[in-house]
Tab-separated table of C-alpha atoms and ligand atoms in Angstrom:
chain	number	residue	atom	x	y	z
A	1	MET	CA	0.037	0.015	-0.021
A	2	ILE	CA	1.335	3.459	-0.993
A	3	THR	CA	-0.052	6.534	0.768
A	4	ALA	CA	0.824	9.967	-0.025
A	5	LEU	CA	0.624	12.810	2.472
A	6	ALA	CA	0.638	16.439	1.356
A	7	GLY	CA	0.342	19.813	3.013
A	8	ALA	CA	-3.056	21.258	1.863
A	9	GLN	CA	-2.444	25.010	2.681
A	10	TRP	CA	0.829	27.015	3.023
A	11	GLY	CA	2.740	24.493	4.948
A	12	ASP	CA	2.962	23.817	8.758
A	13	GLU	CA	-0.333	21.960	8.758
A	14	GLY	CA	0.943	19.476	11.340
A	15	LYS	CA	2.373	16.919	8.651
A	16	GLY	CA	5.103	15.771	10.969
A	17	LYS	CA	2.489	14.606	13.580
A	18	ILE	CA	0.290	12.824	11.086
A	19	ILE	CA	3.192	11.278	9.353
A	20	ASP	CA	4.620	10.095	12.622
A	21	ILE	CA	1.244	8.515	13.451
A	22	MET	CA	0.984	6.862	10.107
A	23	ALA	CA	4.534	5.792	10.193
A	24	ALA	CA	3.702	3.294	12.976
A	25	LYS	CA	2.264	1.018	10.231
A	26	ALA	CA	4.848	1.950	7.600
A	27	ASP	CA	7.934	-0.094	6.467
A	28	VAL	CA	9.278	2.864	4.297
A	29	VAL	CA	8.858	6.601	4.672
A	30	VAL	CA	10.023	8.865	1.747
A	31	ARG	CA	10.527	12.497	1.660
A	32	ALA	CA	10.701	13.514	-2.022
A	33	THR	CA	10.827	17.377	-2.294
A	34	GLY	CA	12.384	20.216	-0.521
A	35	GLY	CA	15.191	20.376	2.020
A	36	ASN	CA	15.755	21.828	5.437
A	37	ASN	CA	13.407	24.777	4.796
A	38	ALA	CA	10.877	22.393	6.295
A	39	GLY	CA	10.303	22.107	9.929
A	40	HIS	CA	8.217	19.066	11.089
A	41	THR	CA	7.321	18.716	14.799
A	42	VAL	CA	6.674	15.389	16.444
A	43	VAL	CA	5.676	15.141	20.086
A	44	SER	CA	5.924	11.686	21.756
A	45	ASP	CA	6.022	10.966	25.425
A	46	GLY	CA	6.483	14.486	26.318
A	47	LYS	CA	9.546	14.856	24.028
A	48	THR	CA	9.367	17.297	21.149
A	49	TYR	CA	11.408	16.402	17.956
A	50	LYS	CA	11.924	19.228	15.452
A	51	LEU	CA	12.887	17.567	12.026
A	52	HIS	CA	13.942	19.402	8.987
A	53	LEU	CA	15.095	16.791	6.431
A	54	VAL	CA	15.207	13.537	8.401
A	55	PRO	CA	11.754	11.878	7.613
A	56	SER	CA	9.218	11.888	10.439
A	57	GLY	CA	9.098	8.115	10.477
A	58	ILE	CA	12.592	7.999	12.061
A	59	LEU	CA	11.195	7.495	15.512
A	60	TYR	CA	10.219	3.988	14.812
A	61	ASP	CA	12.800	1.267	14.966
A	62	GLY	CA	13.276	-0.593	11.699
A	63	THR	CA	11.542	1.963	9.500
A	64	VAL	CA	13.563	2.680	6.486
A	65	CYS	CA	13.445	6.583	6.043
A	66	CYS	CA	14.423	7.745	2.619
A	67	ILE	CA	15.549	11.304	1.498
A	68	GLY	CA	14.403	10.949	-2.071
A	69	PRO	CA	15.681	12.057	-5.519
A	70	GLY	CA	13.999	15.390	-5.654
A	71	CYS	CA	15.214	16.616	-2.203
A	72	VAL	CA	17.976	19.131	-1.650
A	73	VAL	CA	20.447	18.216	1.088
A	74	ASP	CA	22.567	20.491	3.213
A	75	PRO	CA	25.092	17.916	4.446
A	76	LEU	CA	26.350	20.051	7.251
A	77	SER	CA	22.935	20.668	8.527
A	78	LEU	CA	21.728	17.159	8.005
A	79	LEU	CA	24.558	15.789	10.030
A	80	LYS	CA	23.682	18.268	12.880
A	81	GLU	CA	20.099	17.097	12.729
A	82	MET	CA	20.988	13.305	12.728
A	83	ALA	CA	23.204	13.986	15.786
A	84	GLU	CA	20.292	15.790	17.519
A	85	VAL	CA	17.982	12.772	16.712
A	86	GLU	CA	20.651	10.292	18.065
A	87	ALA	CA	21.016	12.577	21.215
A	88	ASN	CA	17.440	11.807	21.872
A	89	GLY	CA	18.063	8.189	21.873
A	90	THR	CA	16.852	7.421	18.457
A	91	SER	CA	18.870	5.479	15.904
A	92	VAL	CA	19.344	6.911	12.479
A	93	ASP	CA	20.491	3.631	10.921
A	94	GLY	CA	17.367	3.448	8.806
A	95	LEU	CA	18.196	6.636	6.953
A	96	ARG	CA	18.837	6.430	3.212
A	97	ILE	CA	19.892	9.217	0.944
A	98	ASP	CA	19.266	9.021	-2.893
A	99	TRP	CA	22.335	9.406	-4.987
A	100	ARG	CA	20.305	11.800	-7.189
A	101	ALA	CA	19.557	14.278	-4.435
A	102	HIS	CA	21.138	17.730	-5.053
A	103	ILE	CA	23.535	19.254	-2.527
A	104	VAL	CA	22.950	22.560	-1.028
A	105	MET	CA	26.330	24.404	-1.129
A	106	PRO	CA	27.632	27.491	0.875
A	107	TYR	CA	27.130	29.556	-2.325
A	108	HIS	CA	23.428	28.770	-2.500
A	109	LEU	CA	23.141	30.040	1.001
A	110	VAL	CA	24.998	33.267	0.169
A	111	ILE	CA	22.954	33.827	-3.000
A	112	ASP	CA	19.627	33.062	-1.155
A	113	GLU	CA	20.586	35.830	1.444
A	114	LEU	CA	21.986	38.303	-1.102
A	115	SER	CA	18.888	38.016	-3.562
A	116	GLU	CA	16.573	38.473	-0.663
A	117	LEU	CA	18.416	41.559	0.490
A	118	ALA	CA	18.609	42.951	-2.982
A	119	LYS	CA	14.695	42.538	-3.272
A	120	GLY	CA	14.296	44.800	-0.299
A	121	ALA	CA	10.487	45.127	0.592
A	122	GLY	CA	9.596	42.882	-2.319
A	123	ASP	CA	11.452	39.825	-0.889
A	124	ILE	CA	9.838	36.398	-0.870
A	125	GLY	CA	10.613	35.782	2.811
A	126	THR	CA	12.566	32.618	2.080
A	127	THR	CA	13.939	30.414	4.825
A	128	ARG	CA	17.400	31.570	3.540
A	129	LYS	CA	18.401	27.837	3.488
A	130	GLY	CA	19.631	28.109	-0.044
A	131	ILE	CA	16.807	26.164	-1.429
A	132	GLY	CA	15.896	28.313	-4.440
A	133	PRO	CA	19.496	28.726	-5.565
A	134	CYS	CA	20.147	24.968	-5.290
A	135	TYR	CA	17.011	24.086	-7.393
A	136	MET	CA	18.231	26.884	-9.922
A	137	ASP	CA	21.420	24.930	-10.482
A	138	LYS	CA	19.607	21.614	-10.803
A	139	ALA	CA	17.375	23.214	-13.495
A	140	GLU	CA	20.447	24.627	-15.131
A	141	ARG	CA	22.039	21.196	-15.071
A	142	VAL	CA	25.194	22.447	-13.170
A	143	GLY	CA	24.206	21.131	-9.737
A	144	ILE	CA	26.361	18.847	-7.365
A	145	ARG	CA	24.328	15.688	-6.585
A	146	PHE	CA	24.749	13.252	-3.558
A	147	TYR	CA	26.662	10.876	-5.968
A	148	ASP	CA	29.112	13.663	-6.930
A	149	LEU	CA	29.668	14.676	-3.278
A	150	THR	CA	30.576	11.065	-2.306
A	151	HIS	CA	33.040	10.646	-5.172
A	152	PRO	CA	36.068	12.850	-4.020
A	153	GLU	CA	37.829	13.442	-7.515
A	154	VAL	CA	34.413	14.369	-9.113
A	155	PHE	CA	33.594	16.613	-6.190
A	156	ALA	CA	36.914	18.419	-6.026
A	157	GLU	CA	36.730	19.206	-9.723
A	158	LYS	CA	33.107	20.309	-9.797
A	159	LEU	CA	33.642	22.362	-6.628
A	160	ARG	CA	36.536	24.406	-8.171
A	161	ALA	CA	34.480	25.103	-11.265
A	162	MET	CA	31.373	26.104	-9.343
A	163	LEU	CA	33.100	28.276	-6.967
A	164	GLU	CA	34.668	30.208	-9.813
A	165	ASN	CA	31.398	30.602	-11.572
A	166	LYS	CA	29.568	31.663	-8.489
A	167	LYS	CA	32.223	34.265	-7.602
A	168	LYS	CA	31.593	35.769	-11.077
A	169	TYR	CA	27.936	35.680	-10.609
A	170	ILE	CA	27.812	37.043	-7.047
A	171	VAL	CA	30.227	39.920	-7.912
A	172	GLY	CA	28.377	40.719	-11.052
A	173	MET	CA	24.867	40.607	-9.360
A	174	PHE	CA	25.520	41.986	-5.956
A	175	GLY	CA	28.971	43.668	-6.069
A	176	LYS	CA	32.666	43.025	-4.931
A	177	GLU	CA	31.881	44.179	-1.465
A	178	ALA	CA	29.097	41.691	-0.934
A	179	TYR	CA	31.439	38.964	-2.232
A	180	ASP	CA	34.330	40.017	-0.136
A	181	ALA	CA	32.250	40.012	3.039
A	182	ARG	CA	31.403	36.338	2.373
A	183	ALA	CA	34.430	35.136	0.718
A	184	ASP	CA	35.577	33.117	3.724
A	185	LYS	CA	32.357	30.982	3.378
A	186	LEU	CA	33.286	30.323	-0.308
A	187	ASP	CA	37.072	29.441	0.181
A	188	TYR	CA	37.834	26.371	-1.914
A	189	ASP	CA	39.956	24.622	0.784
A	190	LYS	CA	37.607	25.295	3.584
A	191	VAL	CA	34.471	24.175	1.552
A	192	LEU	CA	36.348	21.057	0.277
A	193	ALA	CA	37.460	20.047	3.748
A	194	ALA	CA	33.957	20.551	5.363
A	195	TYR	CA	32.011	18.840	2.500
A	196	SER	CA	34.496	16.011	2.140
A	197	ASP	CA	34.375	15.259	5.899
A	198	ALA	CA	30.461	15.432	5.615
A	199	ALA	CA	30.660	13.127	2.530
A	200	ALA	CA	32.722	10.625	4.413
A	201	LYS	CA	30.184	10.408	7.236
A	202	LEU	CA	27.097	10.299	4.877
A	203	VAL	CA	28.204	7.982	2.120
A	204	ARG	CA	27.042	4.894	4.038
A	205	TYR	CA	23.500	6.086	3.825
A	206	GLY	CA	23.660	6.372	-0.010
A	207	ALA	CA	21.015	4.466	-1.982
A	208	ASP	CA	18.682	4.266	-4.987
A	209	THR	CA	15.569	5.114	-2.835
A	210	THR	CA	13.393	4.518	-5.718
A	211	VAL	CA	14.258	0.808	-5.761
A	212	ILE	CA	13.607	0.659	-1.847
A	213	ALA	CA	10.094	2.145	-2.211
A	214	TYR	CA	9.158	0.018	-5.222
A	215	ASN	CA	10.402	-3.214	-3.856
A	216	ALA	CA	8.692	-2.585	-0.527
A	217	HIS	CA	5.461	-2.009	-2.456
A	218	LYS	CA	5.914	-5.245	-4.478
A	219	GLU	CA	6.557	-7.120	-1.240
A	220	GLY	CA	3.125	-5.892	0.025
A	221	LYS	CA	4.606	-3.574	2.601
A	222	ASN	CA	3.387	-0.029	3.476
A	223	VAL	CA	5.085	2.922	2.022
A	224	LEU	CA	4.400	6.557	2.973
A	225	PHE	CA	5.379	9.547	1.067
A	226	GLU	CA	5.921	12.493	3.288
A	227	GLY	CA	5.004	15.880	2.044
A	228	ALA	CA	6.888	18.899	3.016
A	229	GLN	CA	5.735	22.589	2.473
A	230	GLY	CA	2.211	22.712	1.053
A	231	THR	CA	0.084	22.906	-2.042
A	232	LEU	CA	0.072	26.778	-2.156
A	233	LEU	CA	3.922	26.881	-1.934
A	234	ASP	CA	4.146	24.578	-5.041
A	235	LEU	CA	6.373	26.152	-7.772
A	236	ASP	CA	3.518	25.781	-10.507
A	237	MET	CA	0.326	25.460	-8.341
A	238	GLY	CA	1.066	27.970	-5.578
A	239	THR	CA	0.954	31.693	-5.133
A	240	TYR	CA	3.899	32.314	-7.420
A	241	PRO	CA	6.328	33.928	-6.941
A	242	TYR	CA	5.668	33.559	-3.292
A	243	VAL	CA	6.399	29.980	-3.330
A	244	THR	CA	9.217	27.414	-2.800
A	245	SER	CA	11.242	25.989	-5.641
A	246	SER	CA	9.967	22.357	-5.511
A	247	HIS	CA	6.705	20.521	-6.040
A	248	PRO	CA	5.106	19.677	-2.728
A	249	VAL	CA	1.739	18.433	-4.360
A	250	THR	CA	1.045	14.697	-4.657
A	251	GLY	CA	2.193	14.612	-8.342
A	252	GLY	CA	5.466	15.798	-7.041
A	253	PHE	CA	5.957	12.364	-5.370
A	254	CYS	CA	5.833	10.656	-8.718
A	255	VAL	CA	8.331	13.090	-10.500
A	256	SER	CA	10.630	13.658	-7.487
A	257	GLY	CA	10.195	10.399	-5.546
A	258	GLY	CA	10.353	8.144	-8.627
A	259	ILE	CA	7.026	6.308	-8.030
A	260	GLY	CA	4.471	5.884	-10.856
A	261	PRO	CA	1.129	7.527	-10.387
A	262	THR	CA	-0.923	4.391	-10.687
A	263	LEU	CA	0.908	2.855	-7.657
A	264	ILE	CA	-0.368	5.404	-5.095
A	265	ASP	CA	-3.364	4.056	-3.374
A	266	GLU	CA	-4.317	7.010	-1.236
A	267	CYS	CA	-3.679	10.785	-1.229
A	268	ILE	CA	-4.242	12.449	2.181
A	269	GLY	CA	-4.270	16.187	2.492
A	270	ILE	CA	-3.155	17.535	5.819
A	271	ALA	CA	-4.824	20.903	6.839
A	272	LYS	CA	-5.290	22.880	9.824
A	273	CYS	CA	-8.759	24.088	10.744
A	274	TYR	CA	-7.750	27.604	10.152
A	275	THR	CA	-4.986	29.009	7.921
A	276	THR	CA	-1.366	30.235	8.438
A	277	ARG	CA	1.587	31.282	6.215
A	278	VAL	CA	5.005	32.347	6.933
A	279	GLY	CA	6.913	34.623	4.505
A	280	LYS	CA	5.261	37.133	2.106
A	281	GLY	CA	2.571	36.786	-0.393
A	282	PRO	CA	-1.241	37.251	-0.587
A	283	PHE	CA	-3.379	35.521	2.198
A	284	PRO	CA	-7.068	36.581	1.714
A	285	THR	CA	-8.312	35.359	5.137
A	286	GLU	CA	-5.514	36.733	7.178
A	287	LEU	CA	-6.543	38.445	10.441
A	288	PHE	CA	-4.807	41.468	11.665
A	289	ASP	CA	-6.935	41.742	14.903
A	290	GLU	CA	-6.948	40.128	18.390
A	291	THR	CA	-8.573	36.986	16.990
A	292	GLY	CA	-5.443	36.483	14.747
A	293	ASP	CA	-3.244	37.086	17.938
A	294	TYR	CA	-5.393	34.579	19.875
A	295	ILE	CA	-5.003	31.845	17.281
A	296	ARG	CA	-1.241	32.552	17.077
A	297	GLU	CA	-0.853	32.143	20.850
A	298	ALA	CA	-3.273	29.341	21.321
A	299	GLY	CA	-1.773	27.452	18.415
A	300	ALA	CA	1.857	28.276	19.126
A	301	GLU	CA	2.193	29.489	15.611
A	302	TYR	CA	5.927	30.265	15.300
A	303	GLY	CA	8.125	28.959	12.569
A	304	VAL	CA	10.011	25.587	13.521
A	305	THR	CA	12.847	26.488	11.018
A	306	THR	CA	13.092	30.327	11.417
A	307	GLY	CA	11.173	31.120	14.557
A	308	ARG	CA	9.171	33.640	12.662
A	309	PRO	CA	5.600	34.419	13.886
A	310	ARG	CA	3.142	32.947	11.486
A	311	ARG	CA	0.491	34.960	9.860
A	312	CYS	CA	-2.892	33.664	11.074
A	313	GLY	CA	-6.483	33.740	9.507
A	314	TRP	CA	-9.749	31.850	9.044
A	315	LEU	CA	-10.030	28.533	7.336
A	316	ASP	CA	-10.285	29.228	3.502
A	317	LEU	CA	-12.306	26.580	1.839
A	318	VAL	CA	-11.490	27.857	-1.659
A	319	ILE	CA	-7.892	26.854	-0.800
A	320	LEU	CA	-8.993	23.411	0.536
A	321	ARG	CA	-11.263	22.758	-2.557
A	322	TYR	CA	-8.158	23.595	-4.826
A	323	ALA	CA	-5.929	21.195	-2.649
A	324	VAL	CA	-8.497	18.407	-3.010
A	325	ARG	CA	-8.676	18.992	-6.816
A	326	ILE	CA	-4.966	19.534	-7.384
A	327	ASN	CA	-3.658	16.754	-5.305
A	328	GLY	CA	-6.612	14.199	-6.016
A	329	LEU	CA	-7.173	13.903	-2.303
A	330	THR	CA	-9.005	10.900	-0.981
A	331	GLY	CA	-9.178	12.204	2.566
A	332	ILE	CA	-8.220	15.148	4.798
A	333	ALA	CA	-6.521	15.118	8.176
A	334	LEU	CA	-7.671	18.117	10.076
A	335	ASN	CA	-5.325	19.361	12.712
A	336	LYS	CA	-5.560	21.776	15.608
A	337	LEU	CA	-9.256	21.760	16.257
A	338	ASP	CA	-8.337	22.503	19.988
A	339	THR	CA	-6.755	25.832	18.798
A	340	LEU	CA	-10.238	27.187	18.056
A	341	THR	CA	-11.733	26.239	21.513
A	342	GLY	CA	-12.834	29.409	23.338
A	343	LEU	CA	-13.783	31.499	20.213
A	344	LYS	CA	-17.455	32.556	20.360
A	345	GLU	CA	-17.803	32.393	16.687
A	346	ILE	CA	-15.775	30.887	13.929
A	347	LYS	CA	-15.719	32.307	10.352
A	348	VAL	CA	-15.195	30.179	7.420
A	349	CYS	CA	-14.355	31.518	3.933
A	350	THR	CA	-16.603	29.765	1.386
A	351	GLY	CA	-15.890	31.757	-1.681
A	352	TYR	CA	-14.267	34.979	-2.891
A	353	ASP	CA	-16.076	38.122	-3.957
A	354	MET	CA	-14.286	39.410	-7.057
A	355	GLY	CA	-15.842	42.712	-8.121
A	356	GLY	CA	-19.332	41.361	-7.375
A	357	GLU	CA	-18.793	38.027	-8.902
A	358	ILE	CA	-18.463	34.987	-6.426
A	359	VAL	CA	-15.389	32.856	-7.251
A	360	THR	CA	-15.047	29.367	-5.760
A	361	ASP	CA	-11.970	28.250	-7.808
A	362	PHE	CA	-8.638	29.555	-6.491
A	363	PRO	CA	-7.282	32.163	-8.954
A	364	ALA	CA	-4.341	30.985	-10.976
A	365	ASP	CA	-2.450	34.360	-10.571
A	366	ILE	CA	-1.841	36.322	-7.390
A	367	ARG	CA	-2.930	39.662	-9.095
A	368	GLU	CA	-6.378	38.082	-9.497
A	369	LEU	CA	-6.234	36.714	-5.878
A	370	GLU	CA	-5.463	40.330	-4.652
A	371	LYS	CA	-8.791	41.498	-6.125
A	372	CYS	CA	-10.662	38.987	-4.047
A	373	THR	CA	-12.371	39.610	-0.684
A	374	PRO	CA	-13.403	36.514	1.305
A	375	VAL	CA	-17.174	35.626	1.602
A	376	TYR	CA	-17.582	34.188	5.110
A	377	GLU	CA	-20.094	31.862	6.761
A	378	THR	CA	-20.192	32.310	10.580
A	379	LEU	CA	-20.489	29.176	12.593
A	380	PRO	CA	-20.937	28.908	16.534
A	381	GLY	CA	-17.867	28.140	18.464
A	382	TRP	CA	-17.422	25.987	21.559
A	383	THR	CA	-15.739	26.386	24.961
A	384	GLU	CA	-15.403	22.716	26.139
A	385	ASP	CA	-11.889	21.297	26.416
A	386	ILE	CA	-11.576	18.912	23.551
A	387	THR	CA	-7.794	17.860	24.035
A	388	LYS	CA	-8.794	14.460	25.401
A	389	ALA	CA	-11.437	13.662	22.802
A	390	THR	CA	-10.788	10.125	21.216
A	391	LYS	CA	-13.836	9.937	18.920
A	392	LEU	CA	-16.206	12.182	17.058
A	393	ASP	CA	-18.991	11.625	19.681
A	394	ASP	CA	-16.681	13.160	22.407
A	395	LEU	CA	-16.722	16.644	20.521
A	396	PRO	CA	-19.242	19.223	21.382
A	397	ALA	CA	-21.921	19.579	18.742
A	398	ALA	CA	-20.448	22.933	17.466
A	399	ALA	CA	-17.075	21.296	16.857
A	400	ALA	CA	-18.593	18.236	15.079
A	401	ASN	CA	-20.775	20.518	12.962
A	402	TYR	CA	-17.704	22.516	11.898
A	403	ILE	CA	-16.072	19.211	10.618
A	404	LYS	CA	-19.324	18.420	8.734
A	405	PHE	CA	-19.624	21.774	7.283
A	406	ILE	CA	-15.966	21.634	5.849
A	407	GLU	CA	-16.575	18.106	4.396
A	408	LYS	CA	-19.810	19.282	2.621
A	409	GLU	CA	-18.215	22.337	1.056
A	410	ILE	CA	-15.016	20.781	-0.023
A	411	GLY	CA	-16.440	17.388	-1.141
A	412	CYS	CA	-13.795	15.400	0.644
A	413	LYS	CA	-13.973	13.232	3.778
A	414	VAL	CA	-12.167	14.292	7.097
A	415	ILE	CA	-10.573	11.024	8.082
A	416	LEU	CA	-8.448	12.242	11.071
A	417	VAL	CA	-9.012	14.939	13.534
A	418	GLY	CA	-6.102	16.503	15.758
A	419	VAL	CA	-6.921	17.960	19.099
A	420	GLY	CA	-3.448	18.442	20.370
A	421	PRO	CA	0.239	18.275	19.421
A	422	ASP	CA	0.942	14.774	20.952
A	423	ARG	CA	0.875	11.760	18.631
A	424	THR	CA	-1.924	10.317	20.897
A	425	GLN	CA	-4.116	13.474	20.360
A	426	SER	CA	-5.693	12.465	17.163
A	427	PHE	CA	-8.486	10.176	16.118
A	428	PRO	CA	-10.132	8.717	13.031
A	429	ALA	CA	-13.315	10.481	12.001
B	1	GDP	P1	4.466	20.733	9.628
B	1	GDP	O1	5.547	21.511	9.018
B	1	GDP	O2	3.317	20.440	8.673
B	1	GDP	O3	4.931	19.337	10.174
B	1	GDP	O4	3.949	21.404	10.894
B	1	GDP	P2	4.790	22.175	12.121
B	1	GDP	O5	5.428	21.231	12.931
B	1	GDP	O6	5.628	23.224	11.344
B	1	GDP	O7	3.701	23.043	12.765
B	1	GDP	C1	2.540	22.307	13.320
B	1	GDP	C2	2.561	22.789	14.860
B	1	GDP	O8	1.287	22.380	15.364
B	1	GDP	C3	3.519	21.973	15.621
B	1	GDP	O9	3.968	22.831	16.748
B	1	GDP	C4	2.771	20.712	16.189
B	1	GDP	O10	3.314	20.324	17.367
B	1	GDP	C5	1.432	21.386	16.408
B	1	GDP	N1	0.269	20.536	16.198
B	1	GDP	C6	-0.067	19.567	15.293
B	1	GDP	N2	-1.213	19.072	15.455
B	1	GDP	C7	-1.773	19.797	16.440
B	1	GDP	C8	-3.131	19.695	16.964
B	1	GDP	O11	-4.102	18.920	16.563
B	1	GDP	N3	-3.357	20.539	18.007
B	1	GDP	C9	-2.305	21.371	18.424
B	1	GDP	N4	-2.672	22.306	19.548
B	1	GDP	N5	-1.218	21.443	17.872
B	1	GDP	C10	-0.892	20.681	16.916
B	2	IMO	P1	7.135	22.737	6.290
B	2	IMO	O1	7.322	21.449	5.668
B	2	IMO	C1	5.963	26.971	5.815
B	2	IMO	C2	7.961	29.175	2.658
B	2	IMO	C3	8.956	30.292	3.176
B	2	IMO	C4	8.781	31.271	1.986
B	2	IMO	C5	8.647	30.287	0.751
B	2	IMO	C6	10.040	30.209	-0.034
B	2	IMO	O2	7.443	22.904	7.639
B	2	IMO	O3	5.370	22.960	6.060
B	2	IMO	P2	12.264	28.800	0.547
B	2	IMO	O4	13.215	28.897	1.698
B	2	IMO	O5	11.558	27.441	0.448
B	2	IMO	O6	12.679	29.184	-0.725
B	2	IMO	O7	10.967	29.759	0.945
B	2	IMO	O8	8.283	29.139	1.246
B	2	IMO	N1	8.310	27.812	3.269
B	2	IMO	C7	7.596	27.294	4.144
B	2	IMO	N2	6.468	27.718	4.787
B	2	IMO	N3	6.430	25.747	5.846
B	2	IMO	C8	7.487	25.156	5.288
B	2	IMO	O9	7.708	23.859	5.419
B	2	IMO	C9	8.027	25.927	4.382
B	2	IMO	N4	9.114	25.704	3.592
B	2	IMO	C10	9.138	26.903	2.915
B	2	IMO	O10	8.563	30.822	4.359
B	2	IMO	O11	7.597	31.967	2.202
B	3	MG	MG1	6.695	23.158	9.478
C-alpha cells in the first residue's frame, strides 16, 4: 500500500505529527521534495522532535526513512540534525539518501541571502536555507548531486569550477563588497574540507531510494510519501512567486520520488482548521486583529525553522477545494481543532467576492487573488476542552458541525482529527 501525504495549505499543517502517527504502520517513509526549509514537529511521550530533512518516520525502529531524488540536502545541516535525533536516543541507521539528491552548497546560502536583501521590501521571505538557488542549479544542469559529493575526485573538480562561476555571478549581481564580506564561506580549501568530511560520514546512507520504495510495495509492505511545504507553496500550483522551488503536491511524489502515479493508493491532504503562512505573499483570510493574535498564541504559531511568527487567519475553503482537486485527495487530516476552543464564533471562507462575482476556484495568478475579498459563513464556537477527545462523539456539537460543514463544502471526507500536538491526540473520524 502506498500513501501520499501532502500539505493542503501554505505549510505547517501538522504534517510531522500525522506522518509520525501513520509511520507506526509503515515500512518505508520517503521525503521527495524540498530540504531543510521544512520544519516538522513530532511530540511523543512529552519529548518534542523538530525535524527538517530527516523523515518523520525516524522515531520507529526498523522503518527505512528515505531522502528521495527530488530533495536538496545540506550535508552539514543534515549531520547536525542526525546528531540531535541520536542525542534523543533514536537511531538513524534506517536513513537512506538518494544518489540523485542535489547538494545545498555554501554559495546557495549566500545567493539566497543576497537576493532576498536585494529585493528589499519585495522579498519572498525565504527560509534562507539556499533552497531556491540549489534548485536553480539543478534546472540549469550544473548542480552537485549526492553521488558527486561522495566521489572525491568528481567533487573536487566540480567544486572548483562552481566556486569560480559563483564568484563571477555574485560579484556581477551583488558587487565585489558583498562577495568579499562572504569570501571566507566560499574558500575552496575550507569548503572542500568541510564537505569532504560530511561526505565521508554520509556515504554509508547512499542508496537508490526509488528501488527501496518500489520493492517494498511489491512485497506488500506499506510505503508513506511524506510531504513537505504545502500545495500553495508549489512552484507551479502555488501563489507564485511567493512559493518554494519544488513540487510539494502529490504529483511531486511521482516526479521527485520516482513512483508511478498508478501505484499510489491514497492521497491524504493535511490541513489546519484555520490558515497560516510564513513569509510574504497574499493571504485573503488573514486576520490582523486580536482573533489572529489569539490563534497565534493558542496554536503556538511560530516557525520551526526560522522562529518567525506565522500569519494567522480563518479557514479558507477555496484553498482546501483547490487542494482536493490538485492533489486528487481521498481524505483530509484536520489538525488543531483544539486551537479554536474558546472562540465565540468561527468564520469560514466559502468563496471570494471578485468585483461582485463569487469565485469558488482558487485564482491562477496572485494579481487576481489580490482582487478577492473572502465571503464568510459564521458558525458557532465552543468552549469545552476537547484535547482529550478520542472520537467524534466526544466533541461538542459545534465542533462536530464545523467538521461536517467543511466536508460538505469541499467534497472530501475528514478522516483524522487533531486535538493536540501529541501523537496520541488524534482520532479517526
Ligand atoms: P508541519 O511543518 O506540517 O509538520 O507542521 P509544524 O510542525 O511546522 O507546525 C505544526 C505545529 O502544530 C507543531 O507545533 C505541532 O506540534 C502542532 N500540532 C500539530 N497538530 C496539532 C493539533 O492537533 N493541536 C495542536 N494544538 N497542535 C498541533
Ligand atoms: P513545512 O514542511 C511553511 C516558505 C517560506 C517562504 C517560501 C520560500 O514545515 O510545512 P524557501 O526557503 O523554500 O525558498 O522559501 O516558502 N516555506 C515554508 N512555509 N512551511 C514550510 O515547510 C516551508 N518551507 C518553505 O517561508 O515563504
Ligand atoms: Mg513546518
